mmCIF file of C-alpha atoms and ligand atoms in Angstrom:
data_model
loop_
_atom_site.group_PDB
_atom_site.id
_atom_site.type_symbol
_atom_site.label_atom_id
_atom_site.label_comp_id
_atom_site.label_asym_id
_atom_site.label_seq_id
_atom_site.Cartn_x
_atom_site.Cartn_y
_atom_site.Cartn_z
ATOM 1 C CA UNK A 17 53.675 -65.136 22.712
ATOM 2 C CA UNK A 18 50.918 -64.940 25.368
ATOM 3 C CA UNK A 19 47.640 -66.416 24.150
ATOM 4 C CA UNK A 20 45.797 -63.126 23.982
ATOM 5 C CA UNK A 21 48.600 -61.490 22.001
ATOM 6 C CA UNK A 22 48.647 -64.468 19.633
ATOM 7 C CA UNK A 23 44.932 -64.106 19.094
ATOM 8 C CA UNK A 24 45.297 -60.387 18.400
ATOM 9 C CA UNK A 25 48.059 -61.179 15.966
ATOM 10 C CA UNK A 26 45.927 -63.780 14.176
ATOM 11 C CA UNK A 27 43.031 -61.335 13.904
ATOM 12 C CA UNK A 28 45.350 -58.695 12.466
ATOM 13 C CA UNK A 29 46.797 -61.084 9.887
ATOM 14 C CA UNK A 30 43.355 -62.318 8.825
ATOM 15 C CA UNK A 31 41.847 -58.838 8.640
ATOM 16 C CA UNK A 32 44.879 -57.563 6.740
ATOM 17 C CA UNK A 33 44.481 -60.398 4.258
ATOM 18 C CA UNK A 34 40.747 -59.771 3.858
ATOM 19 C CA UNK A 35 41.447 -56.069 3.443
ATOM 20 C CA UNK A 36 43.706 -56.887 0.549
ATOM 21 C CA UNK A 37 41.398 -59.420 -0.993
ATOM 22 C CA UNK A 38 38.128 -57.561 -0.781
ATOM 23 C CA UNK A 39 39.310 -54.008 -0.273
ATOM 24 C CA UNK A 40 35.761 -52.884 0.412
ATOM 25 C CA UNK A 41 34.834 -53.602 4.045
ATOM 26 C CA UNK A 42 31.159 -53.430 4.994
ATOM 27 C CA UNK A 43 29.845 -49.918 5.449
ATOM 28 C CA UNK A 44 29.525 -48.651 8.992
ATOM 29 C CA UNK A 45 25.914 -48.105 9.955
ATOM 30 C CA UNK A 46 24.929 -44.459 9.456
ATOM 31 C CA UNK A 47 25.742 -42.457 12.558
ATOM 32 C CA UNK A 48 22.542 -40.404 12.411
ATOM 33 C CA UNK A 49 19.281 -40.310 10.474
ATOM 34 C CA UNK A 50 19.313 -38.578 7.100
ATOM 35 C CA UNK A 51 18.595 -34.844 7.066
ATOM 36 C CA UNK A 52 15.831 -33.386 4.893
ATOM 37 C CA UNK A 53 18.472 -32.288 2.367
ATOM 38 C CA UNK A 54 19.811 -35.852 2.071
ATOM 39 C CA UNK A 55 16.276 -37.248 1.874
ATOM 40 C CA UNK A 56 15.585 -34.878 -1.024
ATOM 41 C CA UNK A 57 18.667 -36.205 -2.839
ATOM 42 C CA UNK A 58 17.471 -39.778 -2.240
ATOM 43 C CA UNK A 59 14.130 -38.847 -3.809
ATOM 44 C CA UNK A 60 16.057 -37.488 -6.784
ATOM 45 C CA UNK A 61 17.917 -40.806 -7.103
ATOM 46 C CA UNK A 62 14.632 -42.747 -6.941
ATOM 47 C CA UNK A 63 13.185 -40.568 -9.670
ATOM 48 C CA UNK A 64 16.316 -40.983 -11.805
ATOM 49 C CA UNK A 65 16.107 -44.773 -11.602
ATOM 50 C CA UNK A 66 12.372 -45.250 -11.916
ATOM 51 C CA UNK A 67 10.828 -48.680 -11.252
ATOM 52 C CA UNK A 68 13.465 -50.552 -13.279
ATOM 53 C CA UNK A 69 16.352 -49.441 -11.062
ATOM 54 C CA UNK A 70 14.598 -49.283 -7.670
ATOM 55 C CA UNK A 71 16.791 -52.147 -6.425
ATOM 56 C CA UNK A 72 19.932 -50.413 -7.632
ATOM 57 C CA UNK A 73 18.860 -47.167 -5.906
ATOM 58 C CA UNK A 74 18.221 -49.045 -2.653
ATOM 59 C CA UNK A 75 21.637 -50.730 -2.862
ATOM 60 C CA UNK A 76 23.715 -47.627 -3.608
ATOM 61 C CA UNK A 77 21.758 -45.030 -1.578
ATOM 62 C CA UNK A 78 20.524 -47.052 1.400
ATOM 63 C CA UNK A 79 21.922 -50.548 1.757
ATOM 64 C CA UNK A 80 25.365 -50.966 0.177
ATOM 65 C CA UNK A 81 27.383 -54.076 0.879
ATOM 66 C CA UNK A 82 30.749 -55.429 -0.209
ATOM 67 C CA UNK A 83 31.187 -58.623 -2.169
ATOM 68 C CA UNK A 84 32.034 -61.563 0.069
ATOM 69 C CA UNK A 85 33.842 -64.908 -0.164
ATOM 70 C CA UNK A 86 30.491 -66.457 0.778
ATOM 71 C CA UNK A 87 28.504 -65.080 -2.163
ATOM 72 C CA UNK A 88 26.848 -68.182 -3.657
ATOM 73 C CA UNK A 89 28.317 -69.465 -6.950
ATOM 74 C CA UNK A 90 26.255 -68.930 -10.094
ATOM 75 C CA UNK A 91 25.624 -71.494 -12.793
ATOM 76 C CA UNK A 92 28.278 -70.809 -15.481
ATOM 77 C CA UNK A 93 26.166 -69.576 -18.405
ATOM 78 C CA UNK A 94 26.388 -68.521 -22.040
ATOM 79 C CA UNK A 95 24.606 -65.142 -21.938
ATOM 80 C CA UNK A 96 25.214 -64.001 -25.538
ATOM 81 C CA UNK A 97 26.342 -65.793 -28.715
ATOM 82 C CA UNK A 98 29.918 -64.722 -27.869
ATOM 83 C CA UNK A 99 29.821 -64.092 -24.070
ATOM 84 C CA UNK A 100 29.923 -66.425 -21.071
ATOM 85 C CA UNK A 101 29.744 -65.598 -17.356
ATOM 86 C CA UNK A 102 31.518 -67.497 -14.542
ATOM 87 C CA UNK A 103 31.783 -66.777 -10.816
ATOM 88 C CA UNK A 104 29.420 -66.006 -7.963
ATOM 89 C CA UNK A 105 26.626 -63.609 -7.125
ATOM 90 C CA UNK A 106 29.091 -61.006 -5.801
ATOM 91 C CA UNK A 107 31.902 -61.203 -8.376
ATOM 92 C CA UNK A 108 31.965 -62.539 -11.922
ATOM 93 C CA UNK A 109 34.210 -62.782 -14.965
ATOM 94 C CA UNK A 110 33.036 -62.559 -18.565
ATOM 95 C CA UNK A 111 34.637 -64.795 -21.188
ATOM 96 C CA UNK A 112 34.342 -63.535 -24.757
ATOM 97 C CA UNK A 113 34.774 -65.784 -27.769
ATOM 98 C CA UNK A 114 36.584 -64.181 -30.707
ATOM 99 C CA UNK A 115 37.908 -65.393 -34.072
ATOM 100 C CA UNK A 116 41.355 -65.612 -32.439
ATOM 101 C CA UNK A 117 40.725 -67.230 -29.062
ATOM 102 C CA UNK A 118 39.178 -66.088 -25.786
ATOM 103 C CA UNK A 119 39.313 -62.773 -23.973
ATOM 104 C CA UNK A 120 38.430 -62.682 -20.300
ATOM 105 C CA UNK A 121 37.315 -59.619 -18.319
ATOM 106 C CA UNK A 122 38.703 -59.967 -14.743
ATOM 107 C CA UNK A 123 39.847 -63.269 -13.267
ATOM 108 C CA UNK A 124 38.244 -63.746 -9.800
ATOM 109 C CA UNK A 125 40.396 -64.131 -6.657
ATOM 110 C CA UNK A 126 43.475 -66.333 -6.421
ATOM 111 C CA UNK A 127 41.625 -68.803 -4.175
ATOM 112 C CA UNK A 128 38.726 -69.088 -6.663
ATOM 113 C CA UNK A 129 40.742 -70.427 -9.616
ATOM 114 C CA UNK A 130 40.324 -74.077 -8.639
ATOM 115 C CA UNK A 131 36.885 -73.750 -7.039
ATOM 116 C CA UNK A 132 35.048 -71.537 -9.570
ATOM 117 C CA UNK A 133 37.073 -70.314 -12.546
ATOM 118 C CA UNK A 134 38.438 -73.545 -14.044
ATOM 119 C CA UNK A 135 35.299 -75.604 -13.239
ATOM 120 C CA UNK A 136 33.324 -72.855 -15.028
ATOM 121 C CA UNK A 137 35.391 -73.285 -18.192
ATOM 122 C CA UNK A 138 34.904 -77.026 -18.008
ATOM 123 C CA UNK A 139 31.152 -76.752 -17.470
ATOM 124 C CA UNK A 140 30.847 -74.445 -20.503
ATOM 125 C CA UNK A 141 33.036 -76.645 -22.682
ATOM 126 C CA UNK A 142 35.618 -73.865 -23.048
ATOM 127 C CA UNK A 143 39.375 -74.443 -23.053
ATOM 128 C CA UNK A 144 41.165 -72.106 -20.577
ATOM 129 C CA UNK A 145 44.353 -72.571 -22.626
ATOM 130 C CA UNK A 146 42.658 -70.485 -25.336
ATOM 131 C CA UNK A 147 42.477 -67.376 -23.111
ATOM 132 C CA UNK A 148 44.773 -64.982 -24.983
ATOM 133 C CA UNK A 149 43.940 -61.849 -23.008
ATOM 134 C CA UNK A 150 42.712 -60.968 -19.529
ATOM 135 C CA UNK A 151 41.518 -57.374 -19.249
ATOM 136 C CA UNK A 152 41.067 -56.059 -15.720
ATOM 137 C CA UNK A 153 38.450 -53.618 -14.425
ATOM 138 C CA UNK A 154 40.841 -52.538 -11.680
ATOM 139 C CA UNK A 155 43.835 -53.623 -9.617
ATOM 140 C CA UNK A 156 42.259 -55.316 -6.592
ATOM 141 C CA UNK A 157 42.832 -58.961 -5.691
ATOM 142 C CA UNK A 158 39.236 -60.074 -6.233
ATOM 143 C CA UNK A 159 39.698 -59.125 -9.919
ATOM 144 C CA UNK A 160 43.356 -59.842 -10.746
ATOM 145 C CA UNK A 161 43.946 -62.749 -8.310
ATOM 146 C CA UNK A 162 43.289 -65.490 -10.873
ATOM 147 C CA UNK A 163 45.454 -63.896 -13.571
ATOM 148 C CA UNK A 164 48.931 -65.086 -12.446
ATOM 149 C CA UNK A 165 47.741 -68.690 -12.803
ATOM 150 C CA UNK A 166 46.398 -68.057 -16.314
ATOM 151 C CA UNK A 167 49.517 -66.127 -17.300
ATOM 152 C CA UNK A 168 51.814 -68.865 -16.052
ATOM 153 C CA UNK A 169 49.886 -71.888 -17.377
ATOM 154 C CA UNK A 170 48.411 -70.568 -20.615
ATOM 155 C CA UNK A 171 50.481 -67.507 -21.507
ATOM 156 C CA UNK A 172 47.421 -65.229 -21.278
ATOM 157 C CA UNK A 173 48.390 -61.574 -21.660
ATOM 158 C CA UNK A 174 47.303 -59.422 -18.723
ATOM 159 C CA UNK A 175 45.927 -55.922 -19.395
ATOM 160 C CA UNK A 176 45.700 -53.314 -16.601
ATOM 161 C CA UNK A 177 45.947 -49.511 -16.590
ATOM 162 C CA UNK A 178 49.358 -48.027 -15.688
ATOM 163 C CA UNK A 179 47.966 -46.471 -12.502
ATOM 164 C CA UNK A 180 46.627 -49.805 -11.284
ATOM 165 C CA UNK A 181 49.806 -51.732 -12.179
ATOM 166 C CA UNK A 182 51.430 -49.214 -9.867
ATOM 167 C CA UNK A 183 48.756 -49.723 -7.190
ATOM 168 C CA UNK A 184 49.269 -53.498 -7.304
ATOM 169 C CA UNK A 185 53.048 -53.352 -7.343
ATOM 170 C CA UNK A 186 53.323 -50.647 -4.673
ATOM 171 C CA UNK A 187 50.239 -51.148 -2.481
ATOM 172 C CA UNK A 188 49.613 -48.414 0.086
ATOM 173 C CA UNK A 189 49.920 -49.370 3.752
ATOM 174 C CA UNK A 190 46.659 -50.434 5.429
ATOM 175 C CA UNK A 191 44.493 -47.991 7.273
ATOM 176 C CA UNK A 192 46.262 -48.782 10.542
ATOM 177 C CA UNK A 193 49.615 -48.186 8.816
ATOM 178 C CA UNK A 194 50.301 -51.949 8.821
ATOM 179 C CA UNK A 195 52.059 -53.602 5.901
ATOM 180 C CA UNK A 196 49.661 -55.720 3.877
ATOM 181 C CA UNK A 197 50.343 -59.355 3.090
ATOM 182 C CA UNK A 198 51.948 -59.381 -0.354
ATOM 183 C CA UNK A 199 49.575 -60.597 -3.047
ATOM 184 C CA UNK A 200 50.736 -62.920 -5.811
ATOM 185 C CA UNK A 201 50.820 -60.575 -8.793
ATOM 186 C CA UNK A 202 50.773 -61.232 -12.508
ATOM 187 C CA UNK A 203 54.080 -60.417 -14.212
ATOM 188 C CA UNK A 204 54.056 -56.823 -15.446
ATOM 189 C CA UNK A 205 52.436 -57.018 -18.853
ATOM 190 C CA UNK A 206 50.152 -54.907 -21.095
ATOM 191 C CA UNK A 207 48.869 -51.417 -20.294
ATOM 192 C CA UNK A 208 45.254 -50.317 -20.865
ATOM 193 C CA UNK A 209 44.847 -46.723 -22.036
ATOM 194 C CA UNK A 210 41.569 -44.857 -22.494
ATOM 195 C CA UNK A 211 40.628 -44.602 -26.157
ATOM 196 C CA UNK A 212 43.138 -47.235 -27.322
ATOM 197 C CA UNK A 213 41.026 -50.204 -28.399
ATOM 198 C CA UNK A 214 41.921 -53.690 -27.199
ATOM 199 C CA UNK A 215 41.637 -55.989 -30.196
ATOM 200 C CA UNK A 216 41.564 -59.781 -30.425
ATOM 201 C CA UNK A 217 40.650 -61.277 -33.805
ATOM 202 C CA UNK A 218 37.285 -59.845 -34.838
ATOM 203 C CA UNK A 219 36.585 -58.482 -31.338
ATOM 204 C CA UNK A 220 37.341 -54.979 -30.144
ATOM 205 C CA UNK A 221 36.694 -53.225 -26.851
ATOM 206 C CA UNK A 222 37.078 -49.575 -25.952
ATOM 207 C CA UNK A 223 38.507 -48.670 -22.519
ATOM 208 C CA UNK A 224 37.129 -45.661 -20.640
ATOM 209 C CA UNK A 225 39.138 -44.242 -17.733
ATOM 210 C CA UNK A 226 37.017 -44.068 -14.548
ATOM 211 C CA UNK A 227 39.280 -43.344 -11.534
ATOM 212 C CA UNK A 228 37.693 -43.203 -8.078
ATOM 213 C CA UNK A 229 37.474 -46.705 -6.655
ATOM 214 C CA UNK A 230 41.150 -47.060 -7.626
ATOM 215 C CA UNK A 231 43.355 -44.531 -9.492
ATOM 216 C CA UNK A 232 43.340 -46.679 -12.643
ATOM 217 C CA UNK A 233 39.839 -48.179 -12.746
ATOM 218 C CA UNK A 234 38.539 -48.793 -16.273
ATOM 219 C CA UNK A 235 35.158 -49.233 -17.890
ATOM 220 C CA UNK A 236 34.752 -51.080 -21.184
ATOM 221 C CA UNK A 237 32.425 -50.715 -24.156
ATOM 222 C CA UNK A 238 32.130 -53.552 -26.666
ATOM 223 C CA UNK A 239 29.761 -55.362 -29.015
ATOM 224 C CA UNK A 240 28.014 -58.588 -28.119
ATOM 225 C CA UNK A 241 25.798 -60.724 -30.320
ATOM 226 C CA UNK A 242 22.345 -61.914 -29.308
ATOM 227 C CA UNK A 243 20.931 -64.528 -31.692
ATOM 228 C CA UNK A 244 23.044 -62.944 -34.418
ATOM 229 C CA UNK A 245 22.015 -59.364 -33.647
ATOM 230 C CA UNK A 246 24.765 -56.946 -32.582
ATOM 231 C CA UNK A 247 24.175 -55.112 -29.298
ATOM 232 C CA UNK A 248 26.449 -52.611 -27.565
ATOM 233 C CA UNK A 249 27.445 -53.567 -24.011
ATOM 234 C CA UNK A 250 29.316 -51.776 -21.241
ATOM 235 C CA UNK A 251 30.838 -52.704 -17.919
ATOM 236 C CA UNK A 252 31.787 -50.151 -15.251
ATOM 237 C CA UNK A 253 34.889 -51.917 -13.912
ATOM 238 C CA UNK A 254 35.482 -49.802 -10.803
ATOM 239 C CA UNK A 255 32.174 -49.570 -8.966
ATOM 240 C CA UNK A 256 32.335 -48.287 -5.399
ATOM 241 C CA UNK A 257 30.159 -50.736 -3.500
ATOM 242 C CA UNK A 258 30.658 -49.284 -0.012
ATOM 243 C CA UNK A 259 31.587 -45.579 0.037
ATOM 244 C CA UNK A 260 32.762 -45.645 3.685
ATOM 245 C CA UNK A 261 36.468 -46.175 2.966
ATOM 246 C CA UNK A 262 36.738 -43.750 0.034
ATOM 247 C CA UNK A 263 38.143 -40.270 0.766
ATOM 248 C CA UNK A 264 36.121 -37.105 0.061
ATOM 249 C CA UNK A 265 38.388 -36.374 -2.902
ATOM 250 C CA UNK A 266 37.915 -39.965 -4.076
ATOM 251 C CA UNK A 267 34.119 -39.575 -4.111
ATOM 252 C CA UNK A 268 34.411 -36.331 -6.096
ATOM 253 C CA UNK A 269 36.723 -38.063 -8.610
ATOM 254 C CA UNK A 270 34.243 -40.940 -8.817
ATOM 255 C CA UNK A 271 31.377 -38.539 -9.531
ATOM 256 C CA UNK A 272 33.352 -37.057 -12.454
ATOM 257 C CA UNK A 273 34.183 -40.545 -13.739
ATOM 258 C CA UNK A 274 30.545 -41.636 -13.667
ATOM 259 C CA UNK A 275 29.654 -38.500 -15.675
ATOM 260 C CA UNK A 276 32.433 -39.287 -18.170
ATOM 261 C CA UNK A 277 31.231 -42.881 -18.488
ATOM 262 C CA UNK A 278 27.661 -41.678 -19.016
ATOM 263 C CA UNK A 279 28.883 -39.494 -21.848
ATOM 264 C CA UNK A 280 30.858 -42.280 -23.527
ATOM 265 C CA UNK A 281 28.114 -44.892 -23.152
ATOM 266 C CA UNK A 282 25.504 -42.458 -24.482
ATOM 267 C CA UNK A 283 27.626 -41.705 -27.555
ATOM 268 C CA UNK A 284 28.232 -45.439 -28.103
ATOM 269 C CA UNK A 285 24.482 -46.192 -27.671
ATOM 270 C CA UNK A 286 25.100 -48.797 -24.969
ATOM 271 C CA UNK A 287 22.052 -50.976 -24.348
ATOM 272 C CA UNK A 288 23.479 -53.992 -22.475
ATOM 273 C CA UNK A 289 24.310 -53.676 -18.774
ATOM 274 C CA UNK A 290 27.069 -55.946 -17.435
ATOM 275 C CA UNK A 291 28.815 -55.612 -14.054
ATOM 276 C CA UNK A 292 31.790 -57.369 -12.451
ATOM 277 C CA UNK A 293 30.137 -57.032 -8.998
ATOM 278 C CA UNK A 294 26.480 -57.554 -9.935
ATOM 279 C CA UNK A 295 25.213 -56.850 -6.406
ATOM 280 C CA UNK A 296 23.185 -53.729 -7.194
ATOM 281 C CA UNK A 297 21.367 -55.593 -9.972
ATOM 282 C CA UNK A 298 21.346 -59.289 -9.040
ATOM 283 C CA UNK A 299 22.516 -61.628 -11.785
ATOM 284 C CA UNK A 300 20.875 -64.886 -10.709
ATOM 285 C CA UNK A 301 17.300 -63.826 -11.618
ATOM 286 C CA UNK A 302 18.598 -62.811 -15.060
ATOM 287 C CA UNK A 303 20.254 -66.191 -15.555
ATOM 288 C CA UNK A 304 16.961 -67.843 -14.545
ATOM 289 C CA UNK A 305 15.074 -65.708 -17.063
ATOM 290 C CA UNK A 306 17.596 -66.549 -19.753
ATOM 291 C CA UNK A 307 17.126 -70.257 -19.096
ATOM 292 C CA UNK A 308 13.356 -69.930 -19.507
ATOM 293 C CA UNK A 309 13.611 -67.532 -22.460
ATOM 294 C CA UNK A 310 11.187 -68.215 -25.302
ATOM 295 C CA UNK A 311 11.680 -67.313 -28.913
ATOM 296 C CA UNK A 312 11.041 -63.600 -29.448
ATOM 297 C CA UNK A 313 11.644 -62.683 -25.786
ATOM 298 C CA UNK A 314 14.267 -60.100 -24.859
ATOM 299 C CA UNK A 315 17.648 -61.111 -23.443
ATOM 300 C CA UNK A 316 17.435 -59.933 -19.788
ATOM 301 C CA UNK A 317 20.885 -58.291 -20.030
ATOM 302 C CA UNK A 318 19.605 -55.989 -22.797
ATOM 303 C CA UNK A 319 18.026 -53.034 -20.986
ATOM 304 C CA UNK A 320 17.905 -50.519 -23.842
ATOM 305 C CA UNK A 321 19.778 -47.264 -24.375
ATOM 306 C CA UNK A 322 17.543 -45.016 -22.227
ATOM 307 C CA UNK A 323 17.478 -47.466 -19.330
ATOM 308 C CA UNK A 324 21.258 -47.887 -19.462
ATOM 309 C CA UNK A 325 21.625 -44.131 -19.019
ATOM 310 C CA UNK A 326 19.248 -44.259 -16.051
ATOM 311 C CA UNK A 327 21.357 -47.024 -14.512
ATOM 312 C CA UNK A 328 24.399 -44.716 -14.653
ATOM 313 C CA UNK A 329 22.299 -41.773 -13.375
ATOM 314 C CA UNK A 330 21.488 -43.718 -10.206
ATOM 315 C CA UNK A 331 25.200 -44.307 -9.561
ATOM 316 C CA UNK A 332 25.759 -40.558 -9.826
ATOM 317 C CA UNK A 333 22.703 -39.596 -7.763
ATOM 318 C CA UNK A 334 23.588 -41.970 -4.904
ATOM 319 C CA UNK A 335 27.194 -40.723 -4.912
ATOM 320 C CA UNK A 336 25.762 -37.241 -4.369
ATOM 321 C CA UNK A 337 23.720 -38.652 -1.492
ATOM 322 C CA UNK A 338 26.859 -40.116 0.080
ATOM 323 C CA UNK A 339 28.804 -36.890 -0.363
ATOM 324 C CA UNK A 340 25.967 -34.882 1.229
ATOM 325 C CA UNK A 341 25.651 -37.351 4.127
ATOM 326 C CA UNK A 342 29.330 -36.978 4.837
ATOM 327 C CA UNK A 343 29.276 -33.185 4.728
ATOM 328 C CA UNK A 344 26.715 -32.992 7.551
HETATM 329 ZN ZN1 LIG B 17 37.998 -53.183 -5.854
#
């Protein structure tokens, strides 16, 4: 192959691989300044979020970015009596301790098992062999990539929605029509269905179907304990970080899903905000606060029921901004 061709080929292979792994390339810079109509929608989003979610509003409405392999690792931390977090500032997994072993939400990327996932377990004094279940937010490699290792070595059961098993097992061709590099997949295992609780020992989580980022994205609602007190937590497992690659229909579906999730989290009185890509609400400052927490001070992951609803409102409001931007 001539040198230039070889280089082109290498670039294609690398970009194809990254496309699979991160699936959310950086947003293109806006082609033109926002119209008055879009600016009005941005004001609406700012009002919806208030001071608490100003950073989230800025991320989703003005400065989105994808997670990256270079996001700095976080200190593996116990954030609730029964919940631990491992990973990096762009992508994390939650490990939940139950009366019958561990349940993990997501599993990081395949190339982060040795560098972040297993060292995290060790640092926290947790035994990865006790992971009985891995429940996925959605079927992209930065979430399911670590699961084949866990399935093979520890017999962890892997839970994904039917639509996202299908997405993983029959990935669509890339945007240029090229075939993507095949990912190492977990063996076809358990199926997550909205409204069918996932139970391990004394722990139970409720899946909520939120298609948009992928056809089978799932959110989860579950109890955590903070110094013995039960709190209701939720994680939106299919957040669109950069809207650029999502189709118009996809954004409309996403808007409906966010509304559905708002409904379910309101009914469940969710007051704890957890994310698998905590970019819109940075996790490191919360971990710092937790470390310095004095008796009687609030856990920084507990935002309260009203503020949780506002967090979801900003996701909806900024999706409307992105839809309006595109229509112009
Ligand atoms: Zn994804």
